[in-house]
Tab-separated table of C-alpha atoms and ligand atoms in Angstrom:
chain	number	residue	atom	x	y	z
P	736	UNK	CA	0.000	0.000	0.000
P	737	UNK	CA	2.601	2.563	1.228
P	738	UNK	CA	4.905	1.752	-1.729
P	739	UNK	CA	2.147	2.373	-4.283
P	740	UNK	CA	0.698	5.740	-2.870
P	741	UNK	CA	4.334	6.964	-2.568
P	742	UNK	CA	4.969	6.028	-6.273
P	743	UNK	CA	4.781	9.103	-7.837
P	744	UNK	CA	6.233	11.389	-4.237
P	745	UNK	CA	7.010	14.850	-6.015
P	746	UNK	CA	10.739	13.611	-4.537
P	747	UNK	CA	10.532	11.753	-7.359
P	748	UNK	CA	9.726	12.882	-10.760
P	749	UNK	CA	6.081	13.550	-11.236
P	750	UNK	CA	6.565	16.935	-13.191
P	751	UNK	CA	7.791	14.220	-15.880
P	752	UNK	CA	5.051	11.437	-14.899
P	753	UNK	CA	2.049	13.979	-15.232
P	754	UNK	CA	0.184	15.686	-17.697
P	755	UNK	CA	-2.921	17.601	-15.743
P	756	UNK	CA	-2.841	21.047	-15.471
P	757	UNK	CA	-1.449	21.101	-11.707
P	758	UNK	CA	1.738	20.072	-13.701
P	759	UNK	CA	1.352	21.797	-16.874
P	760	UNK	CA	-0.376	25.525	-15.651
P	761	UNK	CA	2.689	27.312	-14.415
P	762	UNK	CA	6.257	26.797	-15.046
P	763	UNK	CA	8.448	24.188	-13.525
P	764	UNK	CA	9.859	26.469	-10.948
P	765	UNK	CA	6.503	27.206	-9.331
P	766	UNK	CA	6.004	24.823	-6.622
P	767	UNK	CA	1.671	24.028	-7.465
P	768	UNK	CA	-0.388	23.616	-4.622
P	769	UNK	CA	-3.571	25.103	-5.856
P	770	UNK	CA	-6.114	22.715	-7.887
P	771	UNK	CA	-7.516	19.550	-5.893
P	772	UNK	CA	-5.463	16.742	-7.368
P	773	UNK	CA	-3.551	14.639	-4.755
P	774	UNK	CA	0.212	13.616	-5.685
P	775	UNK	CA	0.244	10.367	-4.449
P	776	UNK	CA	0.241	7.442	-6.888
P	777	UNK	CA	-3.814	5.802	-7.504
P	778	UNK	CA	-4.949	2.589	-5.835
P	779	UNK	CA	-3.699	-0.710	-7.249
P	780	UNK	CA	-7.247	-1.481	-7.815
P	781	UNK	CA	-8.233	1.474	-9.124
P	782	UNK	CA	-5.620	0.782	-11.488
P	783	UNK	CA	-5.921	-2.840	-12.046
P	784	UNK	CA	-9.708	-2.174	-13.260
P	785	UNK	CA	-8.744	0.943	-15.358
P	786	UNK	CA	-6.128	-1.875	-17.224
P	787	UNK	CA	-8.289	-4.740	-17.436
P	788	UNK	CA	-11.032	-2.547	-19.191
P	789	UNK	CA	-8.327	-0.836	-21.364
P	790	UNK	CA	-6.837	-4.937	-22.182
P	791	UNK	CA	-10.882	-6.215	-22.793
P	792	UNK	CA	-10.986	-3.241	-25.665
P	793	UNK	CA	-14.386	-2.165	-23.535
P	794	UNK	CA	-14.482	0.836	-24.232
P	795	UNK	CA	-17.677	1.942	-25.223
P	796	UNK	CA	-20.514	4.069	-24.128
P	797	UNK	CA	-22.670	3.440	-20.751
P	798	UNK	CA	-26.694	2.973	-20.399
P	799	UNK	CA	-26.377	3.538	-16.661
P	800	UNK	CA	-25.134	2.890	-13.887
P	801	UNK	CA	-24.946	-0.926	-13.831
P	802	UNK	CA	-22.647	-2.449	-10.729
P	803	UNK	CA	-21.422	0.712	-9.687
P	804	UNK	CA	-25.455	1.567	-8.189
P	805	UNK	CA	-24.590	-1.651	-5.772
P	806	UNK	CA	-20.847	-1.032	-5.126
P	807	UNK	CA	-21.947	3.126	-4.061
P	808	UNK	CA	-25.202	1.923	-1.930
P	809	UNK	CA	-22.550	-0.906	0.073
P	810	UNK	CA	-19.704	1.975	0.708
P	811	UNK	CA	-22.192	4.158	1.875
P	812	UNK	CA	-24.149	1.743	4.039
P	813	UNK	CA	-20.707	0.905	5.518
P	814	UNK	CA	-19.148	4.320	5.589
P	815	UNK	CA	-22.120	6.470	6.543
P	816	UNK	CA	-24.692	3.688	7.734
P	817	UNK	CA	-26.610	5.940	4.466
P	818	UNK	CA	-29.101	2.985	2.993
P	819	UNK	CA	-29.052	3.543	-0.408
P	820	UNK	CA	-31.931	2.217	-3.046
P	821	UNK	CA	-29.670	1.258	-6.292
P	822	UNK	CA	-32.527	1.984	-8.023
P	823	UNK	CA	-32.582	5.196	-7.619
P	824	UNK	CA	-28.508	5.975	-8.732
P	825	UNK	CA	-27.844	7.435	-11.516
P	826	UNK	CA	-24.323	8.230	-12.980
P	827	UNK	CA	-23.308	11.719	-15.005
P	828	UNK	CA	-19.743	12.773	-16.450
P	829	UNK	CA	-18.473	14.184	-13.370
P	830	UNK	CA	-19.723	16.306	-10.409
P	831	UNK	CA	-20.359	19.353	-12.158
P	832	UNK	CA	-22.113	17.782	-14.867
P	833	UNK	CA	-24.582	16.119	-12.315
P	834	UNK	CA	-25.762	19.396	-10.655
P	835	UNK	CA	-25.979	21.021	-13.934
P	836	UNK	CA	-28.508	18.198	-14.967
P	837	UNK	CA	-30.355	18.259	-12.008
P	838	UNK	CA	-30.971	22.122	-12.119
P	839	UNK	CA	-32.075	21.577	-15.837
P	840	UNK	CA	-34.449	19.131	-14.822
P	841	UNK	CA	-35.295	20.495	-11.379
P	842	UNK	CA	-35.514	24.395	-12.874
P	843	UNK	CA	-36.417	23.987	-16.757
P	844	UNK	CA	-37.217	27.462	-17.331
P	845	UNK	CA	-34.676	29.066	-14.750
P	846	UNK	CA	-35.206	30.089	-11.203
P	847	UNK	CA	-32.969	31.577	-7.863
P	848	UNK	CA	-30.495	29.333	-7.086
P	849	UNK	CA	-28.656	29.548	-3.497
P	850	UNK	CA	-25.025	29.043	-2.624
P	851	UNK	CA	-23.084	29.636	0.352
P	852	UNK	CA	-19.874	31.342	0.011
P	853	UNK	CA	-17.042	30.898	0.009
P	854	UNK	CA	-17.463	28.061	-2.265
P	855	UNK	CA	-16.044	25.820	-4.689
P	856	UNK	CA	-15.753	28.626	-7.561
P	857	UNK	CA	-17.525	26.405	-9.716
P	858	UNK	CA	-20.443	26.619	-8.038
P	859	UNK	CA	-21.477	30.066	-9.517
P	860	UNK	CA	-20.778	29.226	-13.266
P	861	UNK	CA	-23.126	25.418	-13.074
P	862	UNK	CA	-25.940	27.262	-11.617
P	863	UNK	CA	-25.296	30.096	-14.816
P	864	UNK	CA	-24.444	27.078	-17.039
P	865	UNK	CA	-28.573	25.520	-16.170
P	866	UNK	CA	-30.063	29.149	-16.896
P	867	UNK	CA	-30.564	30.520	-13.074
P	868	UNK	CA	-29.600	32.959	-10.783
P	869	UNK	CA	-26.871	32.491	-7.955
P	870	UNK	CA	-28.384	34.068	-4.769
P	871	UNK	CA	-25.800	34.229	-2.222
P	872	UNK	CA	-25.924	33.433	1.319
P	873	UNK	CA	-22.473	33.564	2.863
P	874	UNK	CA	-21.273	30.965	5.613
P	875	UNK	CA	-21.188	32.871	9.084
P	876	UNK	CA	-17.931	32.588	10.761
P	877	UNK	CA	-17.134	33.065	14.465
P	878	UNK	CA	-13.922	32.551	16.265
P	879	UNK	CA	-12.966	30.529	12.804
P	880	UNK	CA	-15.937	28.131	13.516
P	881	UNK	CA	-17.912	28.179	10.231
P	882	UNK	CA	-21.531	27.656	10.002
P	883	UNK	CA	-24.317	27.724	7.632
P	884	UNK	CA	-26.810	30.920	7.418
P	885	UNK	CA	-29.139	29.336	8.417
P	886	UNK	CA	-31.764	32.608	8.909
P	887	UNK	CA	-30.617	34.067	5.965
P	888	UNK	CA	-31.375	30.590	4.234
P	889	UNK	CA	-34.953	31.132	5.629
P	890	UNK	CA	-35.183	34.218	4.350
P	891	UNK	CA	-34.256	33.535	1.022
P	892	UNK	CA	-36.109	30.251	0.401
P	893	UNK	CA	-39.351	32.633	1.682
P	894	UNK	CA	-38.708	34.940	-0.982
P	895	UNK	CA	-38.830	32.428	-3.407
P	896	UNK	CA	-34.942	30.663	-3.512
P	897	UNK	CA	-35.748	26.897	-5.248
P	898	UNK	CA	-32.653	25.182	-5.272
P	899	UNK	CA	-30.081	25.167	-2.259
P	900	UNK	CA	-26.451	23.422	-3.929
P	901	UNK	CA	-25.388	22.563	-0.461
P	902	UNK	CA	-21.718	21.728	-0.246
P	903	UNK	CA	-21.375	19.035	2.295
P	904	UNK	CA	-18.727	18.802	3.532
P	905	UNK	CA	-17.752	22.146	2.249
P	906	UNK	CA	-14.817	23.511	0.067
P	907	UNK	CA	-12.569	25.849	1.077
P	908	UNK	CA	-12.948	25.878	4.583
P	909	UNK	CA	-13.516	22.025	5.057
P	910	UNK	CA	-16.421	22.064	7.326
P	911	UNK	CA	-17.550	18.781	7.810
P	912	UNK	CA	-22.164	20.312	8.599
P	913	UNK	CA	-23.192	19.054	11.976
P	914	UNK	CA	-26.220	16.627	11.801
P	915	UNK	CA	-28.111	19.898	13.951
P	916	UNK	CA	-27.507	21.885	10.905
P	917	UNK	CA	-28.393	19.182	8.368
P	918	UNK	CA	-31.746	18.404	10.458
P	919	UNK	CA	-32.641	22.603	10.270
P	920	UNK	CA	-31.808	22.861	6.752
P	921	UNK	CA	-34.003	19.838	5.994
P	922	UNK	CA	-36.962	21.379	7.770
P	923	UNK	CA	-36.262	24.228	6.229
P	924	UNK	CA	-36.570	22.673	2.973
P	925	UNK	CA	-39.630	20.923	3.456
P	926	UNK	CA	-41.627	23.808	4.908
P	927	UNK	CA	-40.739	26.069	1.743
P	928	UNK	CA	-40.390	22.962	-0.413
P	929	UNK	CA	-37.034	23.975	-1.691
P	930	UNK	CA	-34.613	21.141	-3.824
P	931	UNK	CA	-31.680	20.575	-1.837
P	932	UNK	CA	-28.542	19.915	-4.125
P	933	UNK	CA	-25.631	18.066	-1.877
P	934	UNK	CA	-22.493	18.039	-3.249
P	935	UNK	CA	-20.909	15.656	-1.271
P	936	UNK	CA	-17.671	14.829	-3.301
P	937	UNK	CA	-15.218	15.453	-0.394
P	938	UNK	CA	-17.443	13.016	1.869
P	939	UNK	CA	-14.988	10.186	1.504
P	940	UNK	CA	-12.324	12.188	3.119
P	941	UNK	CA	-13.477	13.089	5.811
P	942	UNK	CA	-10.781	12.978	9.146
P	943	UNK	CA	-10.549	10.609	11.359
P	944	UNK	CA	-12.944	11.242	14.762
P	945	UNK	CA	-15.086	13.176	12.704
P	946	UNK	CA	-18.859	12.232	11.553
P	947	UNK	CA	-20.197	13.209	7.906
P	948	UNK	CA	-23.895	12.725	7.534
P	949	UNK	CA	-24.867	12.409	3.871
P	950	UNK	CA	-27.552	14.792	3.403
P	951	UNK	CA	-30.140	12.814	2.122
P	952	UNK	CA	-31.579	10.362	4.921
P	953	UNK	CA	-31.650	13.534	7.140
P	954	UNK	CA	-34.149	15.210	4.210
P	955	UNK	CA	-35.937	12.163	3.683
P	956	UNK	CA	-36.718	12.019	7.815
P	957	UNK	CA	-37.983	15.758	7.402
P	958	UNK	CA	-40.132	15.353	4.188
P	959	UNK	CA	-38.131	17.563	2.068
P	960	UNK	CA	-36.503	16.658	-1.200
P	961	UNK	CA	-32.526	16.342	-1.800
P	962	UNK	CA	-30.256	14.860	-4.694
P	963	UNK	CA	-27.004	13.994	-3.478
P	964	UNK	CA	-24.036	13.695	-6.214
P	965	UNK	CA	-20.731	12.391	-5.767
P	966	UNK	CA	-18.184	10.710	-6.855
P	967	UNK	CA	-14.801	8.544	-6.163
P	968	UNK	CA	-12.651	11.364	-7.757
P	969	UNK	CA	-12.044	13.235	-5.140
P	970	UNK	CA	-11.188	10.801	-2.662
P	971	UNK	CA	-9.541	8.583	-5.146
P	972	UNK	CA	-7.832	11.490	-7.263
P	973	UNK	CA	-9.618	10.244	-10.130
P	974	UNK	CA	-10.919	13.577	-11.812
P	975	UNK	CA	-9.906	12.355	-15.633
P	976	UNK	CA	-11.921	9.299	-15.399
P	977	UNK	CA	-15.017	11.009	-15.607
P	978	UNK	CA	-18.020	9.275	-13.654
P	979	UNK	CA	-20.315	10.817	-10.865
P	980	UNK	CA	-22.931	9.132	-8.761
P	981	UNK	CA	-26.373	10.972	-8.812
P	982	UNK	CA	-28.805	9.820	-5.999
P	983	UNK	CA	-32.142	10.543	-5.235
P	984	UNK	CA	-32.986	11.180	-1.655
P	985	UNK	CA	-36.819	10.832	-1.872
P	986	UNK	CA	-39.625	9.690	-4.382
P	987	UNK	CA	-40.181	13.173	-5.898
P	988	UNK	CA	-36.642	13.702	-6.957
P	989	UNK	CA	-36.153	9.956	-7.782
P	990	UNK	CA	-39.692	10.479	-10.877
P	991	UNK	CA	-37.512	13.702	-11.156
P	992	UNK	CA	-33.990	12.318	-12.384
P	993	UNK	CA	-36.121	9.667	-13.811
P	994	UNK	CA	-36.397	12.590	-16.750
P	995	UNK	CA	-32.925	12.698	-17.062
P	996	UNK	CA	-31.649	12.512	-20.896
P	997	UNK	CA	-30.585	9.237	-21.964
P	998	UNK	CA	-27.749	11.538	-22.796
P	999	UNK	CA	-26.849	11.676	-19.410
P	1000	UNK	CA	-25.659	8.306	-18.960
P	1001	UNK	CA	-24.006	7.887	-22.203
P	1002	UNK	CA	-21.657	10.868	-21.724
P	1003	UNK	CA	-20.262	9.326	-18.623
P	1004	UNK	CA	-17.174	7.634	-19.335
P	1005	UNK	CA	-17.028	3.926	-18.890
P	1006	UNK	CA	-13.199	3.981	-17.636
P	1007	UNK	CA	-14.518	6.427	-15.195
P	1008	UNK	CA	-17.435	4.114	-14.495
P	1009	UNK	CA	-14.880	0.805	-13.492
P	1010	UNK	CA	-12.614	2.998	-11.347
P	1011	UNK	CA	-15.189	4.423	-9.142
P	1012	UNK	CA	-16.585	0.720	-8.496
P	1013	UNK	CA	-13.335	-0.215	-7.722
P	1014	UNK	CA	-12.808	3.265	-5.174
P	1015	UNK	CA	-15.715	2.134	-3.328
P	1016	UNK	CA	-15.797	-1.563	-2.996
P	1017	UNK	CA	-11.958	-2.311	-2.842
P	1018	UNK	CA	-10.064	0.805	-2.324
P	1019	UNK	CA	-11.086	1.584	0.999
P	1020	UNK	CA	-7.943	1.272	2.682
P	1021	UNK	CA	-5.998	3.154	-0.086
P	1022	UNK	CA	-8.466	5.719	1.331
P	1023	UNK	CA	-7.979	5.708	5.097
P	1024	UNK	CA	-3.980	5.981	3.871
P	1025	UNK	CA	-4.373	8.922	2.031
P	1026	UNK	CA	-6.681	10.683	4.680
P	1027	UNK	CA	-3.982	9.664	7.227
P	1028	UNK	CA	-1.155	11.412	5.574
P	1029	UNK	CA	-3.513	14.415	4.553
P	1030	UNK	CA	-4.100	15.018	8.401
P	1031	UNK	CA	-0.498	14.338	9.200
P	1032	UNK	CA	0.632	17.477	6.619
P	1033	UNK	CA	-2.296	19.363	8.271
P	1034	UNK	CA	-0.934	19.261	11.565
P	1035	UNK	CA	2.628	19.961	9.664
P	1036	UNK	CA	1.010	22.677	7.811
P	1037	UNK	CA	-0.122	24.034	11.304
P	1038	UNK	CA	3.193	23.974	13.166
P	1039	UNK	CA	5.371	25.424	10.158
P	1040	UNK	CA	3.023	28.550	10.081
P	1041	UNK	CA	3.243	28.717	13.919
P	1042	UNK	CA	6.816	28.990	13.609
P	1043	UNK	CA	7.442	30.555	10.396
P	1044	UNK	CA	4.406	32.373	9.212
P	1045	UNK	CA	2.771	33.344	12.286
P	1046	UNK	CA	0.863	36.133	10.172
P	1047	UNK	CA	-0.829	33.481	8.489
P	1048	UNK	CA	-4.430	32.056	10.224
P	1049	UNK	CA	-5.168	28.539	8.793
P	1050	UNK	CA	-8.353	27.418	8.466
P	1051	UNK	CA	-8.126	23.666	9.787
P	1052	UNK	CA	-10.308	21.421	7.400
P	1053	UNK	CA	-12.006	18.628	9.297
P	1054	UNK	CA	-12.800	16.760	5.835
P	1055	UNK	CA	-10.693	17.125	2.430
P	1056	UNK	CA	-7.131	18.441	1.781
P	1057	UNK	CA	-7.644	22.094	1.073
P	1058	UNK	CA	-6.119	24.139	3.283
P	1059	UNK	CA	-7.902	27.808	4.044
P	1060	UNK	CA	-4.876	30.261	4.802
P	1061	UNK	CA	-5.919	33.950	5.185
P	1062	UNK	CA	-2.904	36.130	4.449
P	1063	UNK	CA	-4.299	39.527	5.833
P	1064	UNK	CA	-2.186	40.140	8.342
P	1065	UNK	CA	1.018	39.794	5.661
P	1066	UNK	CA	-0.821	42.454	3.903
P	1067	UNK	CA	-0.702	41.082	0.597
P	1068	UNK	CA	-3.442	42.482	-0.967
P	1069	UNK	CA	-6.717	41.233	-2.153
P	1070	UNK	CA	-5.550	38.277	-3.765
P	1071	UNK	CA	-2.403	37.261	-2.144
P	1072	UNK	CA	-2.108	34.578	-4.457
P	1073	UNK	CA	-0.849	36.702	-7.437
P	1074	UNK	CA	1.992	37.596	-4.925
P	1075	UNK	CA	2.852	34.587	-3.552
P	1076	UNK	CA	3.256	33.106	-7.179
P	1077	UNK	CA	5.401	35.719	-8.346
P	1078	UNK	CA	7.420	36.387	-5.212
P	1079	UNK	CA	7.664	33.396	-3.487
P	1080	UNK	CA	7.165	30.771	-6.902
P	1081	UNK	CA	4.182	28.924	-5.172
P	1082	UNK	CA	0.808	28.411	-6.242
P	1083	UNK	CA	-2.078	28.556	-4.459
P	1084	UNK	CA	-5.972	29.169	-5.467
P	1085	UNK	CA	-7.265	32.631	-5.507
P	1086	UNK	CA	-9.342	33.175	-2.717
P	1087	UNK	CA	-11.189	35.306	-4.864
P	1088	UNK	CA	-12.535	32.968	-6.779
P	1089	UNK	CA	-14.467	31.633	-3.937
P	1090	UNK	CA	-16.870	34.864	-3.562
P	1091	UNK	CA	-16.031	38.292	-2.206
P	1092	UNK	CA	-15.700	36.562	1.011
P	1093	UNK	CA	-12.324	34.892	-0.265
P	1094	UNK	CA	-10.652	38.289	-0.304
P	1095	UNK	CA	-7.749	38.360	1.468
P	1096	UNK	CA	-7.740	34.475	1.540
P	1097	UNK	CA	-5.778	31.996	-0.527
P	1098	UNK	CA	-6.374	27.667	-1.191
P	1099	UNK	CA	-3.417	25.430	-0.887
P	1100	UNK	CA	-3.450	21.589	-1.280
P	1101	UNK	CA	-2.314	19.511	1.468
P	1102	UNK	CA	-2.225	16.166	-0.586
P	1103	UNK	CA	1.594	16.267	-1.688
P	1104	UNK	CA	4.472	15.070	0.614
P	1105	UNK	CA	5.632	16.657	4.096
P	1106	UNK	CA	8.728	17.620	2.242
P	1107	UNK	CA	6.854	20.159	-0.308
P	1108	UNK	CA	4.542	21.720	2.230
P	1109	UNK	CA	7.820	22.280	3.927
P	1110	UNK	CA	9.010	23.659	0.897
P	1111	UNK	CA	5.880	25.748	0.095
P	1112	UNK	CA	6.221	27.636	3.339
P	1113	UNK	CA	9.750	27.897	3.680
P	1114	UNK	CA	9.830	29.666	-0.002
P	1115	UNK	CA	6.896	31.514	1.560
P	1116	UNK	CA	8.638	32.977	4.502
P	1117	UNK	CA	11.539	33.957	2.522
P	1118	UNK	CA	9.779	35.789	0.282
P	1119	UNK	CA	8.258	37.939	2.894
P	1120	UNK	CA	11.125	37.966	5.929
P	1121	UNK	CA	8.738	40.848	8.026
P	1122	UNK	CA	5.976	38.156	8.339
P	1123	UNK	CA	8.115	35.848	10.204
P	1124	UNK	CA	8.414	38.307	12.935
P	1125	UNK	CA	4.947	39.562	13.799
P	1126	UNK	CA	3.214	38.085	17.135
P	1127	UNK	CA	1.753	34.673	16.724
P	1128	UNK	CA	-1.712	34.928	15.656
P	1129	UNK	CA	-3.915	32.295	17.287
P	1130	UNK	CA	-4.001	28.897	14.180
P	1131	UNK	CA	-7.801	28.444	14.230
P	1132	UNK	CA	-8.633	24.491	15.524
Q	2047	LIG	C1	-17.078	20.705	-3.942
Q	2047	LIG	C2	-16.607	20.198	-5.270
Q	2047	LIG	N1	-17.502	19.807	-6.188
Q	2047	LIG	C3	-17.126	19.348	-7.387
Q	2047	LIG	C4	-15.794	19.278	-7.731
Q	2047	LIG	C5	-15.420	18.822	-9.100
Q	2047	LIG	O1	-15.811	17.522	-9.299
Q	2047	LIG	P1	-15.868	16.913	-10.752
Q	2047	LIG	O2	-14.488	16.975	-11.305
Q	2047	LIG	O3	-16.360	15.516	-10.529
Q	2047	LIG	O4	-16.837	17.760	-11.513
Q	2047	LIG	C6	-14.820	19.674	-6.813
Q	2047	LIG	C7	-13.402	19.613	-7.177
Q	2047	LIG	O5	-12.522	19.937	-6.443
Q	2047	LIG	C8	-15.241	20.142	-5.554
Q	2047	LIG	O6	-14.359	20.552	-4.635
């Protein structure tokens, strides 16, 4: 297990291994930390059933979602105790694709869409993409404990908000929702009979000693109606494969994804379809591996700010490895990013991107090896000598 994950260590050559844009965006001095692809090498299985498809010459298109409907509803029975009806799992091209579908077919002639920045940047352009509006509802934040709105929810699903894309748990900050929350929002939901849109492709990784709830039994128990789409690529660093899962949480929604295009299916890629089944039914410790070293470089990420960046406050992610890092206090400007590429030959994610609430803020990946986090913020506090000697600021929990 160890062996394979640490295949392609950044110690090693993966600039020459890999071809995705984390390798290929910015030049070969910039150290890339920024889009949410994990360095470590992909499960033997994962890989075994990517080969054995690729050998067979199956390659074709998809009707649905065959074994993978099983292999999802067993991981998630398992993982979650979520009981899953296969019947009601359908698969799209990736993540995006499936919320984009489900607003077509949930919205067909447009509608107010709510999101709750700062989100996966994304998030603004799918709900464009299916003809709505983006209404936004930031997350609250106290004392760097992040929270949903959930009164300004309730005010905007009273004035007429009919989709809520719920990110759960949620990118950047990596709040893992407490079931409290969930249970509100549900009730919420069914008293103003508003979709509920979970994007739940960081679920996998959540830490250990931490619960996720899947959204969808909690909407179920409150009467209101939820889709729930996910995926192995995330957990599994499996974003070129192409598959999502998209589950109905409740009758209504299941007669409404029913309505999906045939389209839907067929545009999902079959590679993508094999490697997901093999994520979930026989990659699970290749998972726990990779979470384990994600929360070791978080607590490394942690103590090398302490010490060398103690401007920086770090946003601890209790699911995921995205790392929130607001840079205020080195007074770098809106979008310290820009900065810290040029200056310091790292690159992060614009918090900008995220919503206005990202200003300030930057994204950096924790799924690479101790020794280029070290790197990261050593080139970091180089750059910018003065931040190294400000008073600690306290490193959010
Ligand atoms: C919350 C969230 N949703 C969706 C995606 C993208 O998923 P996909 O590539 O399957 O569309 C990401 C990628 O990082 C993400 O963080």
């Amino acid at each position: 297990m160890a062996d394979r994950i640490d295949e392609l260590d950044p110690t090693q050559d993966i600039r020459a291994a890999r071809t995705s844009i984390k390798w290929t965006r910015f030049a070969p001095d910039v150290l890339p930390l920024f889009v949410a692809e994990m360095d470590y090498g992909i499960a033997p299985a994962i890989e075994e059933a990517l080969i054995a498809r690729v050998r067979s010459s199956d390659l074709g298109y998809l009707d649905g979602p065959g074994p993978l409907a099983p292999a999802f509803a067993r991981f998630a029975v398992d993982r979650w105790g979520w009981d899953v009806a296969p019947e009601r799992v359908h698969i799209a091209t990736d993540v995006s694709v499936g919320i984009v579908e489900t607003l077509r077919v949930a919205l067909p002639d447009g509608g107010r869409v709510a999101i709750a920045p700062p989100v996966y940047p994304p998030f603004f352009e799918l709900v464009e993409e299916a003809r709505c509006q983006v209404e936004t509802i930031p997350l609250l934040e106290k004392w760097g404990v992040w929270s949903l709105d959930l009164a300004g929810l309730e005010q905007a699903f009273a004035q007429g908000v009919r989709v809520f894309l719920l990110c759960n748990p949620h990118n950047p900050v990596g709040l893992v929702h407490e079931p409290a929350t969930l249970r509100a929002l549900a009730g919420l939901a069914a008293k103003y009979d508003v979709l509920v849109i979970s994007d739940e492709i960081h679920g996998p990784l959540t830490h250990p000693g931490v619960v996720f709830s899947p959204f969808a039994p909690i909407a179920a128990s409150a009467g209101a109606r939820s889709v729930v789409v996910t995926s192995a690529s995330k957990g599994w660093n499996l974003a070129g494969v192409k598959c999502s899962v998209v589950v109905a949480g409740d009758g209504r929604s299941a007669a409404l994804l029913d309505t999906f295009n045939d389209e839907v299916a067929c545009r999902t890629s079959i590679l993508g379809l094999h490697a997901n089944i093999a994520a979930f039914s026989t990659a699970v410790d290749w998972l726990d591996e990779a979470i384990a070293r994600v929360v070791a470089n978080d607590r490394l990420l942690n103590a090398l700010l302490a010490e060398q960046l103690p401007g920086v406050v770090y946003h601890r992610p209790r699911a995921g490895y995205l790392a929130w890092l607001d840079f205020r206090g080195l007074g770098l400007g809106d979008d310290p990013a820009v900065p810290l590429r040029e200056n310091a030959y790292v690159a992060l994610n614009s918090g900008l991107g995220f919503g206005a609430e990202g200003r300030g803020f930057a994204r950096l990946n924790l799924a690479c090896s101790p020794d280029t986090l070290r790197e990261a913020v050593a080139r970091i506090a180089s750059a910018y000598p003065s931040s190294t000697q400000s008073e600690p600021v306290w490193h959010v929990a």
